[in-house]
XYZ file of N, CA and C in Angstrom:
261
model
N 0.823 -1.204 0.000
C 0.000 0.000 0.000
C 0.862 1.261 0.000
N 1.992 1.247 0.724
C 2.840 2.441 0.767
C 3.420 2.763 -0.608
N 3.733 1.716 -1.410
C 4.230 1.975 -2.767
C 3.107 2.559 -3.630
N 1.878 2.100 -3.383
C 0.730 2.648 -4.090
C 0.541 4.128 -3.751
N 0.731 4.467 -2.481
C 0.622 5.847 -2.031
C 1.694 6.698 -2.714
N 2.897 6.158 -2.818
C 4.002 6.863 -3.473
C 3.680 7.089 -4.954
N 3.200 6.052 -5.629
C 2.822 6.185 -7.041
C 1.721 7.229 -7.194
N 0.750 7.184 -6.290
C -0.362 8.129 -6.349
C 0.123 9.562 -6.158
N 1.116 9.740 -5.304
C 1.697 11.065 -5.087
C 2.310 11.610 -6.381
N 3.041 10.763 -7.102
C 3.612 11.173 -8.388
C 2.509 11.514 -9.390
N 1.438 10.715 -9.396
C 0.325 10.960 -10.310
C -0.338 12.302 -9.999
N -0.563 12.574 -8.716
C -1.183 13.846 -8.323
C -0.327 15.033 -8.772
N 0.982 14.939 -8.554
C 1.886 16.010 -9.001
C 1.881 16.116 -10.526
N 1.911 14.966 -11.175
C 1.878 14.937 -12.643
C 0.612 15.572 -13.185
N -0.515 15.268 -12.552
C -1.792 15.837 -12.993
C -1.787 17.360 -12.881
N -1.169 17.862 -11.827
C -1.088 19.319 -11.630
C -0.314 19.951 -12.791
N 0.849 19.394 -13.122
C 1.637 19.921 -14.234
C 0.910 19.723 -15.567
N 0.221 18.595 -15.703
C -0.536 18.328 -16.929
C -1.606 19.400 -17.133
N -2.374 19.672 -16.083
C -3.444 20.667 -16.182
C -2.876 22.059 -16.474
N -1.781 22.421 -15.806
C -1.148 23.729 -16.049
C -0.604 23.805 -17.477
N 0.011 22.723 -17.929
C 0.551 22.676 -19.291
C -0.546 22.770 -20.338
N -1.659 22.074 -20.105
C -2.770 22.129 -21.058
C -3.401 23.518 -21.078
N -3.472 24.183 -19.929
C -4.001 25.548 -19.879
C -3.125 26.476 -20.735
N -1.799 26.304 -20.648
C -0.881 27.080 -21.486
C -1.082 26.729 -22.962
N -1.145 25.435 -23.240
C -1.256 24.968 -24.632
C -2.508 25.524 -25.296
N -3.583 25.651 -24.543
C -4.846 26.154 -25.106
C -4.762 27.630 -25.482
N -3.715 28.332 -25.012
C -3.508 29.736 -25.400
C -2.900 29.839 -26.802
N -2.357 28.719 -27.292
C -1.716 28.702 -28.611
C -2.775 28.856 -29.701
N -2.496 29.752 -30.631
C -3.382 29.939 -31.775
C -2.535 29.918 -33.042
N -2.728 28.888 -33.829
C -1.929 28.739 -35.038
C -2.187 29.918 -35.981
N -1.097 30.506 -36.481
C -1.207 31.544 -37.488
C -1.516 32.935 -36.956
N -1.611 33.107 -35.639
C -1.868 34.444 -35.104
C -0.555 35.161 -34.856
N -0.645 36.403 -34.446
C 0.562 37.192 -34.228
C 0.983 37.230 -32.758
N 0.359 36.422 -31.933
C 0.764 36.334 -30.531
C 2.129 35.669 -30.422
N 2.651 35.589 -29.217
C 3.958 34.964 -29.038
C 3.777 33.453 -28.845
N 3.475 32.783 -29.953
C 3.202 31.347 -29.900
C 4.373 30.533 -29.389
N 5.596 30.900 -29.748
C 6.751 30.132 -29.284
C 6.832 30.131 -27.764
N 6.616 31.305 -27.150
C 6.676 31.392 -25.686
C 5.569 30.547 -25.048
N 4.386 30.591 -25.627
C 3.256 29.805 -25.124
C 3.580 28.315 -25.219
N 4.089 27.904 -26.374
C 4.400 26.485 -26.587
C 5.538 26.011 -25.689
N 6.546 26.855 -25.492
C 7.662 26.471 -24.621
C 7.194 26.324 -23.173
N 6.325 27.234 -22.726
C 5.804 27.162 -21.353
C 4.972 25.901 -21.172
N 4.124 25.608 -22.147
C 3.295 24.402 -22.087
C 4.172 23.157 -22.093
N 5.169 23.145 -22.960
C 6.036 21.982 -23.095
C 6.802 21.704 -21.800
N 7.291 22.752 -21.144
C 8.044 22.564 -19.898
C 7.181 21.886 -18.840
N 5.939 22.331 -18.707
C 5.041 21.737 -17.709
C 4.652 20.310 -18.096
N 4.378 20.103 -19.365
C 3.980 18.765 -19.813
C 5.130 17.771 -19.719
N 6.349 18.226 -19.968
C 7.505 17.324 -19.811
C 7.680 16.913 -18.353
N 7.417 17.846 -17.425
C 7.462 17.494 -15.998
C 6.396 16.453 -15.684
N 5.203 16.633 -16.253
C 4.119 15.669 -16.046
C 4.528 14.290 -16.565
N 5.095 14.242 -17.760
C 5.544 12.975 -18.349
C 6.546 12.290 -17.429
N 7.493 13.064 -16.899
C 8.506 12.522 -15.996
C 7.868 11.969 -14.718
N 6.937 12.727 -14.147
C 6.277 12.277 -12.907
C 5.434 11.021 -13.156
N 4.739 10.980 -14.289
C 3.979 9.761 -14.623
C 4.932 8.582 -14.794
N 6.117 8.847 -15.354
C 7.127 7.794 -15.499
C 7.577 7.261 -14.150
N 7.752 8.172 -13.192
C 8.145 7.740 -11.845
C 7.037 6.900 -11.201
N 5.787 7.290 -11.444
C 4.660 6.505 -10.917
C 4.632 5.126 -11.564
N 4.908 5.068 -12.855
C 4.893 3.783 -13.573
C 6.057 2.883 -13.156
N 7.157 3.475 -12.713
C 8.266 2.664 -12.178
C 7.792 1.864 -10.962
N 6.853 2.436 -10.220
C 6.325 1.791 -9.013
C 5.142 0.879 -9.359
N 4.252 1.389 -10.198
C 2.993 0.705 -10.531
C 2.986 0.430 -12.038
N 3.808 -0.547 -12.443
C 4.131 -0.770 -13.850
C 2.944 -1.041 -14.773
N 1.912 -1.677 -14.280
C 0.808 -2.095 -15.148
C -0.418 -1.200 -15.062
N -0.226 0.038 -14.593
C -1.366 0.939 -14.441
C -1.656 1.618 -15.775
N -2.702 1.124 -16.447
C -3.032 1.609 -17.787
C -3.456 3.076 -17.796
N -4.153 3.528 -16.774
C -4.610 4.918 -16.781
C -3.433 5.892 -16.685
N -2.414 5.533 -15.893
C -1.214 6.383 -15.814
C -0.482 6.349 -17.153
N -0.346 5.167 -17.704
C 0.333 5.004 -18.984
C -0.373 5.795 -20.083
N -1.698 5.713 -20.126
C -2.468 6.445 -21.135
C -2.280 7.947 -20.989
N -2.287 8.432 -19.756
C -2.120 9.876 -19.522
C -0.712 10.306 -19.923
N 0.276 9.443 -19.662
C 1.646 9.775 -20.052
C 1.760 9.873 -21.573
N 1.144 8.950 -22.282
C 1.165 8.975 -23.751
C 0.484 10.248 -24.262
N -0.640 10.584 -23.673
C -1.377 11.788 -24.059
C -0.513 13.041 -23.849
N 0.121 13.140 -22.689
C 0.989 14.286 -22.398
C 2.157 14.336 -23.386
N 2.723 13.187 -23.704
C 3.836 13.121 -24.659
C 3.410 13.585 -26.046
N 2.181 13.271 -26.437
C 1.685 13.698 -27.742
C 1.581 15.219 -27.813
N 1.168 15.850 -26.715
C 1.079 17.313 -26.693
C 2.486 17.929 -26.670
N 3.426 17.286 -25.958
C 4.823 17.751 -25.986
C 5.328 17.746 -27.431
N 5.029 16.674 -28.166
C 5.425 16.589 -29.565
C 4.815 17.739 -30.369
N 3.535 18.009 -30.149
C 2.864 19.105 -30.861
C 3.520 20.444 -30.516
N 3.883 20.631 -29.251
C 4.547 21.875 -28.835
C 5.850 22.064 -29.600
N 6.602 20.974 -29.776
C 7.868 21.049 -30.522
C 7.595 21.324 -31.995
N 6.609 20.628 -32.538
C 6.298 20.704 -33.955
C 5.826 22.104 -34.374
N 5.047 22.753 -33.549
C 4.443 24.029 -33.942
C 5.294 25.260 -33.638
N 6.410 25.070 -32.935
C 7.292 26.222 -32.711
C 7.926 26.623 -34.030
N 8.020 27.932 -34.241
C 8.632 28.425 -35.470
C 10.049 28.900 -35.173
N 10.894 28.744 -36.157
C 12.297 29.129 -36.009
C 12.477 30.627 -36.210
């Protein structure tokens, strides 16, 4: 149970970063004149932290599909953040 509590702690922290990262990501507007790179970088930093925390939870609770699914989802948005940044 204590390992479950530890995994849950990582998930809770990960969820916080995920929600903050998604809030940033939703500010992104393709093709507008806002500072999209800054928005995407801020979102990506939070989402990468979420991915890392979900990874730590999965190290403890290896077969937890809901954590794994959320990690994949966060990783997909990290990819989008990288893809949409302009040089």
